[in-house]
Structure formats: C-alpha cells, structure tokens
Amino acid sequence: MELIDEVMQYAHAEESKDQVQPLFDAVYAYITNAIGEKDPEKNDNNPIFRLAVKMLFAQWYDDRSQEKGLSKLAFGLRAVIDQLQNGSGGDENAGG
C-alpha cells in the first residue's frame, strides 16, 4: 500500500487522492525537512517516519477548516520527530 493511501486511511480522509495530494506533499516535505533525512527510499522504509507523516497529516487534515489557525504540534508527534532527528528509530526489519 502506498504511503498516501495509508495516510488517508489513518486520517479517515473522504476526499479523493488528487484532492489531498497537496496536503500530503506538504506534510511529507515538512517531516523530511524536520529530520534532515533526504533519501526518500530510506524514509519510506522507516516505520517511525511513516507514523510521523500519518500523525501530521491527520492533524493538519482535521485543522483545515478551523478559523483559529493551526494548532501546535501534538506532543506525540513532537516526540516522534525528535526520535527521527536523533536517528534512534526506524529499523525497517522490526516486526509489527
């Protein structure tokens, strides 16, 4: 399953893939820039990276209609990004 499909399922997105693609692209770029790992293959095989993308997408997807603006990053997502930045996660061979 492609990451965008997993993300849409995680966030219960009802729009088409074409409609959410710009948001997905922004989230993917945000997480990539936050952790400094630019290798898409390495990121795509990292379960913690995938979780971070799902979490941020869901947050931004849910916040998209709120007039008060985006909320701060959820604590859980901040912890996931911190772990990715420190290089202490993402064994693609880990069971699950």
Backbone as XML, in Angstrom:
<?xml version="1.0"?>
<chain id="A" units="angstrom">
  <residue number="1" name="MET">
    <atom name="N" x="0.850" y="-1.176" z="0.000"/>
    <atom name="CA" x="0.000" y="0.000" z="0.000"/>
    <atom name="C" x="0.896" y="1.239" z="0.000"/>
  </residue>
  <residue number="2" name="GLU">
    <atom name="N" x="0.571" y="2.196" z="-0.830"/>
    <atom name="CA" x="1.324" y="3.454" z="-0.885"/>
    <atom name="C" x="1.111" y="4.245" z="0.405"/>
  </residue>
  <residue number="3" name="LEU">
    <atom name="N" x="2.108" y="5.050" z="0.748"/>
    <atom name="CA" x="2.023" y="5.844" z="1.975"/>
    <atom name="C" x="0.816" y="6.779" z="1.947"/>
  </residue>
  <residue number="4" name="ILE">
    <atom name="N" x="0.527" y="7.387" z="0.815"/>
    <atom name="CA" x="-0.618" y="8.302" z="0.771"/>
    <atom name="C" x="-1.915" y="7.564" z="1.072"/>
  </residue>
  <residue number="5" name="ASP">
    <atom name="N" x="-2.036" y="6.324" z="0.638"/>
    <atom name="CA" x="-3.239" y="5.537" z="0.937"/>
    <atom name="C" x="-3.329" y="5.227" z="2.427"/>
  </residue>
  <residue number="6" name="GLU">
    <atom name="N" x="-2.183" y="4.896" z="3.032"/>
    <atom name="CA" x="-2.155" y="4.653" z="4.475"/>
    <atom name="C" x="-2.536" y="5.907" z="5.248"/>
  </residue>
  <residue number="7" name="VAL">
    <atom name="N" x="-2.017" y="7.041" z="4.792"/>
    <atom name="CA" x="-2.278" y="8.319" z="5.433"/>
    <atom name="C" x="-3.763" y="8.662" z="5.357"/>
  </residue>
  <residue number="8" name="MET">
    <atom name="N" x="-4.351" y="8.479" z="4.192"/>
    <atom name="CA" x="-5.772" y="8.787" z="4.026"/>
    <atom name="C" x="-6.627" y="7.898" z="4.917"/>
  </residue>
  <residue number="9" name="GLN">
    <atom name="N" x="-6.257" y="6.636" z="5.020"/>
    <atom name="CA" x="-6.996" y="5.711" z="5.882"/>
    <atom name="C" x="-6.829" y="6.112" z="7.353"/>
  </residue>
  <residue number="10" name="TYR">
    <atom name="N" x="-5.613" y="6.450" z="7.753"/>
    <atom name="CA" x="-5.317" y="6.849" z="9.132"/>
    <atom name="C" x="-6.134" y="8.077" z="9.532"/>
  </residue>
  <residue number="11" name="ALA">
    <atom name="N" x="-6.252" y="9.037" z="8.606"/>
    <atom name="CA" x="-6.950" y="10.296" z="8.895"/>
    <atom name="C" x="-8.438" y="10.241" z="8.578"/>
  </residue>
  <residue number="12" name="HIS">
    <atom name="N" x="-8.908" y="9.119" z="8.077"/>
    <atom name="CA" x="-10.308" y="8.980" z="7.659"/>
    <atom name="C" x="-10.681" y="10.053" z="6.631"/>
  </residue>
  <residue number="13" name="ALA">
    <atom name="N" x="-9.750" y="10.307" z="5.704"/>
    <atom name="CA" x="-9.978" y="11.315" z="4.662"/>
    <atom name="C" x="-11.013" y="10.798" z="3.672"/>
  </residue>
  <residue number="14" name="GLU">
    <atom name="N" x="-11.984" y="11.623" z="3.386"/>
    <atom name="CA" x="-13.072" y="11.232" z="2.486"/>
    <atom name="C" x="-12.880" y="11.779" z="1.077"/>
  </residue>
  <residue number="15" name="GLU">
    <atom name="N" x="-11.971" y="12.714" z="0.895"/>
    <atom name="CA" x="-11.722" y="13.290" z="-0.419"/>
    <atom name="C" x="-10.927" y="12.299" z="-1.269"/>
  </residue>
  <residue number="16" name="SER">
    <atom name="N" x="-10.822" y="12.622" z="-2.546"/>
    <atom name="CA" x="-10.050" y="11.772" z="-3.446"/>
    <atom name="C" x="-8.556" y="11.982" z="-3.192"/>
  </residue>
  <residue number="17" name="LYS">
    <atom name="N" x="-7.759" y="11.047" z="-3.682"/>
    <atom name="CA" x="-6.310" y="11.152" z="-3.555"/>
    <atom name="C" x="-5.802" y="12.434" z="-4.205"/>
  </residue>
  <residue number="18" name="ASP">
    <atom name="N" x="-6.380" y="12.798" z="-5.358"/>
    <atom name="CA" x="-5.975" y="14.029" z="-6.039"/>
    <atom name="C" x="-6.238" y="15.265" z="-5.179"/>
  </residue>
  <residue number="19" name="GLN">
    <atom name="N" x="-7.321" y="15.235" z="-4.412"/>
    <atom name="CA" x="-7.666" y="16.386" z="-3.585"/>
    <atom name="C" x="-6.750" y="16.539" z="-2.375"/>
  </residue>
  <residue number="20" name="VAL">
    <atom name="N" x="-6.283" y="15.431" z="-1.823"/>
    <atom name="CA" x="-5.437" y="15.512" z="-0.634"/>
    <atom name="C" x="-3.943" y="15.474" z="-0.966"/>
  </residue>
  <residue number="21" name="GLN">
    <atom name="N" x="-3.592" y="15.252" z="-2.224"/>
    <atom name="CA" x="-2.182" y="15.159" z="-2.617"/>
    <atom name="C" x="-1.366" y="16.392" z="-2.207"/>
  </residue>
  <residue number="22" name="PRO">
    <atom name="N" x="-1.870" y="17.623" z="-2.408"/>
    <atom name="CA" x="-1.075" y="18.787" z="-1.993"/>
    <atom name="C" x="-0.793" y="18.807" z="-0.483"/>
  </residue>
  <residue number="23" name="LEU">
    <atom name="N" x="-1.761" y="18.439" z="0.318"/>
    <atom name="CA" x="-1.558" y="18.384" z="1.758"/>
    <atom name="C" x="-0.552" y="17.286" z="2.101"/>
  </residue>
  <residue number="24" name="PHE">
    <atom name="N" x="-0.694" y="16.125" z="1.480"/>
    <atom name="CA" x="0.248" y="15.033" z="1.699"/>
    <atom name="C" x="1.673" y="15.470" z="1.342"/>
  </residue>
  <residue number="25" name="ASP">
    <atom name="N" x="1.834" y="16.119" z="0.190"/>
    <atom name="CA" x="3.154" y="16.570" z="-0.248"/>
    <atom name="C" x="3.763" y="17.549" z="0.752"/>
  </residue>
  <residue number="26" name="ALA">
    <atom name="N" x="2.953" y="18.454" z="1.279"/>
    <atom name="CA" x="3.437" y="19.429" z="2.261"/>
    <atom name="C" x="3.859" y="18.735" z="3.557"/>
  </residue>
  <residue number="27" name="VAL">
    <atom name="N" x="3.064" y="17.790" z="4.008"/>
    <atom name="CA" x="3.381" y="17.045" z="5.226"/>
    <atom name="C" x="4.672" y="16.244" z="5.036"/>
  </residue>
  <residue number="28" name="TYR">
    <atom name="N" x="4.783" y="15.561" z="3.910"/>
    <atom name="CA" x="5.973" y="14.754" z="3.625"/>
    <atom name="C" x="7.219" y="15.641" z="3.621"/>
  </residue>
  <residue number="29" name="ALA">
    <atom name="N" x="7.127" y="16.795" z="2.975"/>
    <atom name="CA" x="8.256" y="17.724" z="2.932"/>
    <atom name="C" x="8.573" y="18.261" z="4.324"/>
  </residue>
  <residue number="30" name="TYR">
    <atom name="N" x="7.560" y="18.571" z="5.102"/>
    <atom name="CA" x="7.757" y="19.100" z="6.452"/>
    <atom name="C" x="8.536" y="18.104" z="7.309"/>
  </residue>
  <residue number="31" name="ILE">
    <atom name="N" x="8.097" y="16.845" z="7.316"/>
    <atom name="CA" x="8.765" y="15.828" z="8.127"/>
    <atom name="C" x="10.180" y="15.585" z="7.602"/>
  </residue>
  <residue number="32" name="THR">
    <atom name="N" x="10.335" y="15.509" z="6.286"/>
    <atom name="CA" x="11.661" y="15.308" z="5.693"/>
    <atom name="C" x="12.609" y="16.427" z="6.112"/>
  </residue>
  <residue number="33" name="ASN">
    <atom name="N" x="12.152" y="17.659" z="6.024"/>
    <atom name="CA" x="12.988" y="18.795" z="6.418"/>
    <atom name="C" x="13.261" y="18.815" z="7.920"/>
  </residue>
  <residue number="34" name="ALA">
    <atom name="N" x="12.283" y="18.399" z="8.710"/>
    <atom name="CA" x="12.436" y="18.409" z="10.165"/>
    <atom name="C" x="13.512" y="17.428" z="10.627"/>
  </residue>
  <residue number="35" name="ILE">
    <atom name="N" x="13.632" y="16.309" z="9.934"/>
    <atom name="CA" x="14.591" y="15.290" z="10.383"/>
    <atom name="C" x="15.905" y="15.337" z="9.626"/>
  </residue>
  <residue number="36" name="GLY">
    <atom name="N" x="15.930" y="16.035" z="8.494"/>
    <atom name="CA" x="17.161" y="16.174" z="7.746"/>
    <atom name="C" x="17.534" y="14.992" z="6.881"/>
  </residue>
  <residue number="37" name="GLU">
    <atom name="N" x="16.718" y="13.960" z="6.841"/>
    <atom name="CA" x="16.993" y="12.785" z="6.002"/>
    <atom name="C" x="16.322" y="13.000" z="4.663"/>
  </residue>
  <residue number="38" name="LYS">
    <atom name="N" x="17.115" y="13.124" z="3.613"/>
    <atom name="CA" x="16.570" y="13.459" z="2.298"/>
    <atom name="C" x="16.384" y="12.246" z="1.384"/>
  </residue>
  <residue number="39" name="ASP">
    <atom name="N" x="16.778" y="11.065" z="1.812"/>
    <atom name="CA" x="16.660" y="9.864" z="0.989"/>
    <atom name="C" x="15.239" y="9.314" z="1.090"/>
  </residue>
  <residue number="40" name="PRO">
    <atom name="N" x="14.419" y="9.496" z="0.025"/>
    <atom name="CA" x="13.023" y="9.061" z="0.103"/>
    <atom name="C" x="12.870" y="7.559" z="0.334"/>
  </residue>
  <residue number="41" name="GLU">
    <atom name="N" x="13.776" y="6.767" z="-0.214"/>
    <atom name="CA" x="13.666" y="5.318" z="-0.012"/>
    <atom name="C" x="13.883" y="4.950" z="1.452"/>
  </residue>
  <residue number="42" name="LYS">
    <atom name="N" x="14.874" y="5.586" z="2.062"/>
    <atom name="CA" x="15.139" y="5.342" z="3.483"/>
    <atom name="C" x="13.950" y="5.803" z="4.332"/>
  </residue>
  <residue number="43" name="ASN">
    <atom name="N" x="13.422" y="6.989" z="4.029"/>
    <atom name="CA" x="12.270" y="7.492" z="4.770"/>
    <atom name="C" x="11.057" y="6.581" z="4.593"/>
  </residue>
  <residue number="44" name="ASP">
    <atom name="N" x="10.782" y="6.195" z="3.362"/>
    <atom name="CA" x="9.594" y="5.382" z="3.094"/>
    <atom name="C" x="9.660" y="4.012" z="3.750"/>
  </residue>
  <residue number="45" name="ASN">
    <atom name="N" x="10.867" y="3.518" z="4.026"/>
    <atom name="CA" x="11.029" y="2.223" z="4.683"/>
    <atom name="C" x="11.146" y="2.338" z="6.200"/>
  </residue>
  <residue number="46" name="ASN">
    <atom name="N" x="11.065" y="3.541" z="6.708"/>
    <atom name="CA" x="11.201" y="3.787" z="8.141"/>
    <atom name="C" x="9.806" y="3.872" z="8.767"/>
  </residue>
  <residue number="47" name="PRO">
    <atom name="N" x="9.429" y="2.909" z="9.607"/>
    <atom name="CA" x="8.075" y="2.926" z="10.180"/>
    <atom name="C" x="7.799" y="4.143" z="11.053"/>
  </residue>
  <residue number="48" name="ILE">
    <atom name="N" x="8.828" y="4.694" z="11.679"/>
    <atom name="CA" x="8.620" y="5.874" z="12.517"/>
    <atom name="C" x="8.378" y="7.097" z="11.639"/>
  </residue>
  <residue number="49" name="PHE">
    <atom name="N" x="9.101" y="7.202" z="10.537"/>
    <atom name="CA" x="8.848" y="8.281" z="9.573"/>
    <atom name="C" x="7.415" y="8.180" z="9.054"/>
  </residue>
  <residue number="50" name="ARG">
    <atom name="N" x="6.988" y="6.978" z="8.708"/>
    <atom name="CA" x="5.632" y="6.780" z="8.182"/>
    <atom name="C" x="4.591" y="7.203" z="9.222"/>
  </residue>
  <residue number="51" name="LEU">
    <atom name="N" x="4.838" y="6.858" z="10.484"/>
    <atom name="CA" x="3.923" y="7.252" z="11.558"/>
    <atom name="C" x="3.870" y="8.765" z="11.694"/>
  </residue>
  <residue number="52" name="ALA">
    <atom name="N" x="5.036" y="9.416" z="11.617"/>
    <atom name="CA" x="5.073" y="10.877" z="11.732"/>
    <atom name="C" x="4.265" y="11.528" z="10.613"/>
  </residue>
  <residue number="53" name="VAL">
    <atom name="N" x="4.404" y="11.023" z="9.397"/>
    <atom name="CA" x="3.633" y="11.561" z="8.272"/>
    <atom name="C" x="2.143" y="11.367" z="8.513"/>
  </residue>
  <residue number="54" name="LYS">
    <atom name="N" x="1.754" y="10.206" z="8.975"/>
    <atom name="CA" x="0.331" y="9.945" z="9.256"/>
    <atom name="C" x="-0.206" y="10.881" z="10.330"/>
  </residue>
  <residue number="55" name="MET">
    <atom name="N" x="0.579" y="11.038" z="11.400"/>
    <atom name="CA" x="0.121" y="11.875" z="12.511"/>
    <atom name="C" x="-0.027" y="13.334" z="12.098"/>
  </residue>
  <residue number="56" name="LEU">
    <atom name="N" x="0.977" y="13.867" z="11.394"/>
    <atom name="CA" x="0.904" y="15.268" z="10.993"/>
    <atom name="C" x="-0.180" y="15.485" z="9.956"/>
  </residue>
  <residue number="57" name="PHE">
    <atom name="N" x="-0.317" y="14.568" z="9.011"/>
    <atom name="CA" x="-1.376" y="14.685" z="8.024"/>
    <atom name="C" x="-2.738" y="14.721" z="8.716"/>
  </residue>
  <residue number="58" name="ALA">
    <atom name="N" x="-2.956" y="13.813" z="9.645"/>
    <atom name="CA" x="-4.244" y="13.765" z="10.352"/>
    <atom name="C" x="-4.498" y="15.073" z="11.100"/>
  </residue>
  <residue number="59" name="GLN">
    <atom name="N" x="-3.466" y="15.617" z="11.744"/>
    <atom name="CA" x="-3.633" y="16.873" z="12.483"/>
    <atom name="C" x="-3.974" y="18.010" z="11.532"/>
  </residue>
  <residue number="60" name="TRP">
    <atom name="N" x="-3.203" y="18.147" z="10.459"/>
    <atom name="CA" x="-3.457" y="19.240" z="9.516"/>
    <atom name="C" x="-4.773" y="19.028" z="8.778"/>
  </residue>
  <residue number="61" name="TYR">
    <atom name="N" x="-5.107" y="17.802" z="8.495"/>
    <atom name="CA" x="-6.371" y="17.497" z="7.820"/>
    <atom name="C" x="-7.543" y="17.894" z="8.723"/>
  </residue>
  <residue number="62" name="ASP">
    <atom name="N" x="-7.453" y="17.562" z="9.991"/>
    <atom name="CA" x="-8.519" y="17.913" z="10.939"/>
    <atom name="C" x="-8.587" y="19.419" z="11.184"/>
  </residue>
  <residue number="63" name="ASP">
    <atom name="N" x="-7.454" y="20.109" z="11.133"/>
    <atom name="CA" x="-7.397" y="21.555" z="11.401"/>
    <atom name="C" x="-7.756" y="22.394" z="10.181"/>
  </residue>
  <residue number="64" name="ARG">
    <atom name="N" x="-7.946" y="21.774" z="9.025"/>
    <atom name="CA" x="-8.081" y="22.539" z="7.778"/>
    <atom name="C" x="-9.277" y="23.474" z="7.756"/>
  </residue>
  <residue number="65" name="SER">
    <atom name="N" x="-10.310" y="23.195" z="8.525"/>
    <atom name="CA" x="-11.499" y="24.039" z="8.472"/>
    <atom name="C" x="-11.635" y="24.953" z="9.697"/>
  </residue>
  <residue number="66" name="GLN">
    <atom name="N" x="-10.664" y="24.937" z="10.578"/>
    <atom name="CA" x="-10.745" y="25.774" z="11.766"/>
    <atom name="C" x="-10.233" y="27.167" z="11.449"/>
  </residue>
  <residue number="67" name="GLU">
    <atom name="N" x="-11.003" y="28.163" z="11.831"/>
    <atom name="CA" x="-10.639" y="29.545" z="11.529"/>
    <atom name="C" x="-9.540" y="30.080" z="12.442"/>
  </residue>
  <residue number="68" name="LYS">
    <atom name="N" x="-9.315" y="29.442" z="13.563"/>
    <atom name="CA" x="-8.328" y="29.959" z="14.517"/>
    <atom name="C" x="-6.895" y="29.653" z="14.109"/>
  </residue>
  <residue number="69" name="GLY">
    <atom name="N" x="-6.696" y="28.927" z="13.028"/>
    <atom name="CA" x="-5.347" y="28.612" z="12.561"/>
    <atom name="C" x="-4.895" y="27.256" z="13.043"/>
  </residue>
  <residue number="70" name="LEU">
    <atom name="N" x="-3.688" y="26.891" z="12.637"/>
    <atom name="CA" x="-3.144" y="25.590" z="13.005"/>
    <atom name="C" x="-2.763" y="25.566" z="14.472"/>
  </residue>
  <residue number="71" name="SER">
    <atom name="N" x="-3.014" y="24.445" z="15.091"/>
    <atom name="CA" x="-2.610" y="24.270" z="16.478"/>
    <atom name="C" x="-1.141" y="23.858" z="16.530"/>
  </residue>
  <residue number="72" name="LYS">
    <atom name="N" x="-0.571" y="23.870" z="17.700"/>
    <atom name="CA" x="0.807" y="23.422" z="17.866"/>
    <atom name="C" x="0.868" y="21.924" z="17.561"/>
  </residue>
  <residue number="73" name="LEU">
    <atom name="N" x="2.067" y="21.442" z="17.259"/>
    <atom name="CA" x="2.245" y="20.021" z="17.018"/>
    <atom name="C" x="1.835" y="19.236" z="18.253"/>
  </residue>
  <residue number="74" name="ALA">
    <atom name="N" x="1.108" y="18.180" z="18.045"/>
    <atom name="CA" x="0.709" y="17.324" z="19.147"/>
    <atom name="C" x="1.951" y="16.767" z="19.838"/>
  </residue>
  <residue number="75" name="PHE">
    <atom name="N" x="1.864" y="16.572" z="21.133"/>
    <atom name="CA" x="3.006" y="16.092" z="21.903"/>
    <atom name="C" x="3.548" y="14.789" z="21.334"/>
  </residue>
  <residue number="76" name="GLY">
    <atom name="N" x="2.678" y="13.867" z="20.996"/>
    <atom name="CA" x="3.123" y="12.578" z="20.457"/>
    <atom name="C" x="3.897" y="12.738" z="19.168"/>
  </residue>
  <residue number="77" name="LEU">
    <atom name="N" x="3.449" y="13.634" z="18.300"/>
    <atom name="CA" x="4.145" y="13.870" z="17.039"/>
    <atom name="C" x="5.496" y="14.520" z="17.292"/>
  </residue>
  <residue number="78" name="ARG">
    <atom name="N" x="5.559" y="15.445" z="18.223"/>
    <atom name="CA" x="6.837" y="16.088" z="18.557"/>
    <atom name="C" x="7.840" y="15.031" z="19.025"/>
  </residue>
  <residue number="79" name="ALA">
    <atom name="N" x="7.384" y="14.073" z="19.824"/>
    <atom name="CA" x="8.263" y="13.011" z="20.307"/>
    <atom name="C" x="8.752" y="12.130" z="19.165"/>
  </residue>
  <residue number="80" name="VAL">
    <atom name="N" x="7.883" y="11.845" z="18.202"/>
    <atom name="CA" x="8.260" y="11.029" z="17.048"/>
    <atom name="C" x="9.299" y="11.768" z="16.201"/>
  </residue>
  <residue number="81" name="ILE">
    <atom name="N" x="9.073" y="13.050" z="15.942"/>
    <atom name="CA" x="10.028" y="13.842" z="15.157"/>
    <atom name="C" x="11.371" y="13.916" z="15.888"/>
  </residue>
  <residue number="82" name="ASP">
    <atom name="N" x="11.346" y="14.113" z="17.204"/>
    <atom name="CA" x="12.594" y="14.157" z="17.971"/>
    <atom name="C" x="13.365" y="12.855" z="17.828"/>
  </residue>
  <residue number="83" name="GLN">
    <atom name="N" x="12.665" y="11.733" z="17.872"/>
    <atom name="CA" x="13.331" y="10.442" z="17.736"/>
    <atom name="C" x="13.945" y="10.291" z="16.347"/>
  </residue>
  <residue number="84" name="LEU">
    <atom name="N" x="13.232" y="10.721" z="15.331"/>
    <atom name="CA" x="13.762" y="10.656" z="13.969"/>
    <atom name="C" x="14.978" y="11.561" z="13.812"/>
  </residue>
  <residue number="85" name="GLN">
    <atom name="N" x="14.937" y="12.747" z="14.395"/>
    <atom name="CA" x="16.062" y="13.680" z="14.305"/>
    <atom name="C" x="17.303" y="13.107" z="14.972"/>
  </residue>
  <residue number="86" name="ASN">
    <atom name="N" x="17.104" y="12.360" z="16.027"/>
    <atom name="CA" x="18.225" y="11.794" z="16.765"/>
    <atom name="C" x="18.717" y="10.483" z="16.157"/>
  </residue>
  <residue number="87" name="GLY">
    <atom name="N" x="18.046" y="10.025" z="15.109"/>
    <atom name="CA" x="18.472" y="8.812" z="14.432"/>
    <atom name="C" x="18.306" y="7.558" z="15.254"/>
  </residue>
  <residue number="88" name="SER">
    <atom name="N" x="17.374" y="7.580" z="16.195"/>
    <atom name="CA" x="17.226" y="6.431" z="17.083"/>
    <atom name="C" x="16.005" y="5.586" z="16.773"/>
  </residue>
  <residue number="89" name="GLY">
    <atom name="N" x="15.541" y="5.638" z="15.538"/>
    <atom name="CA" x="14.391" y="4.818" z="15.194"/>
    <atom name="C" x="14.449" y="4.382" z="13.762"/>
  </residue>
  <residue number="90" name="GLY">
    <atom name="N" x="13.514" y="3.499" z="13.401"/>
    <atom name="CA" x="13.350" y="3.187" z="12.001"/>
    <atom name="C" x="13.998" y="1.932" z="11.523"/>
  </residue>
  <residue number="91" name="ASP">
    <atom name="N" x="14.124" y="0.922" z="12.352"/>
    <atom name="CA" x="14.633" y="-0.360" z="11.852"/>
    <atom name="C" x="13.565" y="-0.989" z="10.988"/>
  </residue>
  <residue number="92" name="GLU">
    <atom name="N" x="13.789" y="-0.947" z="9.664"/>
    <atom name="CA" x="12.766" y="-1.456" z="8.752"/>
    <atom name="C" x="12.572" y="-2.948" z="8.874"/>
  </residue>
  <residue number="93" name="ASN">
    <atom name="N" x="13.450" y="-3.630" z="9.601"/>
    <atom name="CA" x="13.314" y="-5.076" z="9.790"/>
    <atom name="C" x="12.556" y="-5.412" z="11.061"/>
  </residue>
  <residue number="94" name="ALA">
    <atom name="N" x="12.140" y="-4.404" z="11.801"/>
    <atom name="CA" x="11.404" y="-4.652" z="13.040"/>
    <atom name="C" x="10.049" y="-5.248" z="12.731"/>
  </residue>
  <residue number="95" name="GLY">
    <atom name="N" x="9.658" y="-6.184" z="13.515"/>
    <atom name="CA" x="8.360" y="-6.838" z="13.323"/>
    <atom name="C" x="7.245" y="-5.960" z="13.810"/>
  </residue>
  <residue number="96" name="GLY">
    <atom name="N" x="6.011" y="-6.303" z="13.387"/>
    <atom name="CA" x="4.935" y="-5.436" z="13.845"/>
    <atom name="C" x="3.621" y="-5.892" z="13.488"/>
  </residue>
</chain>
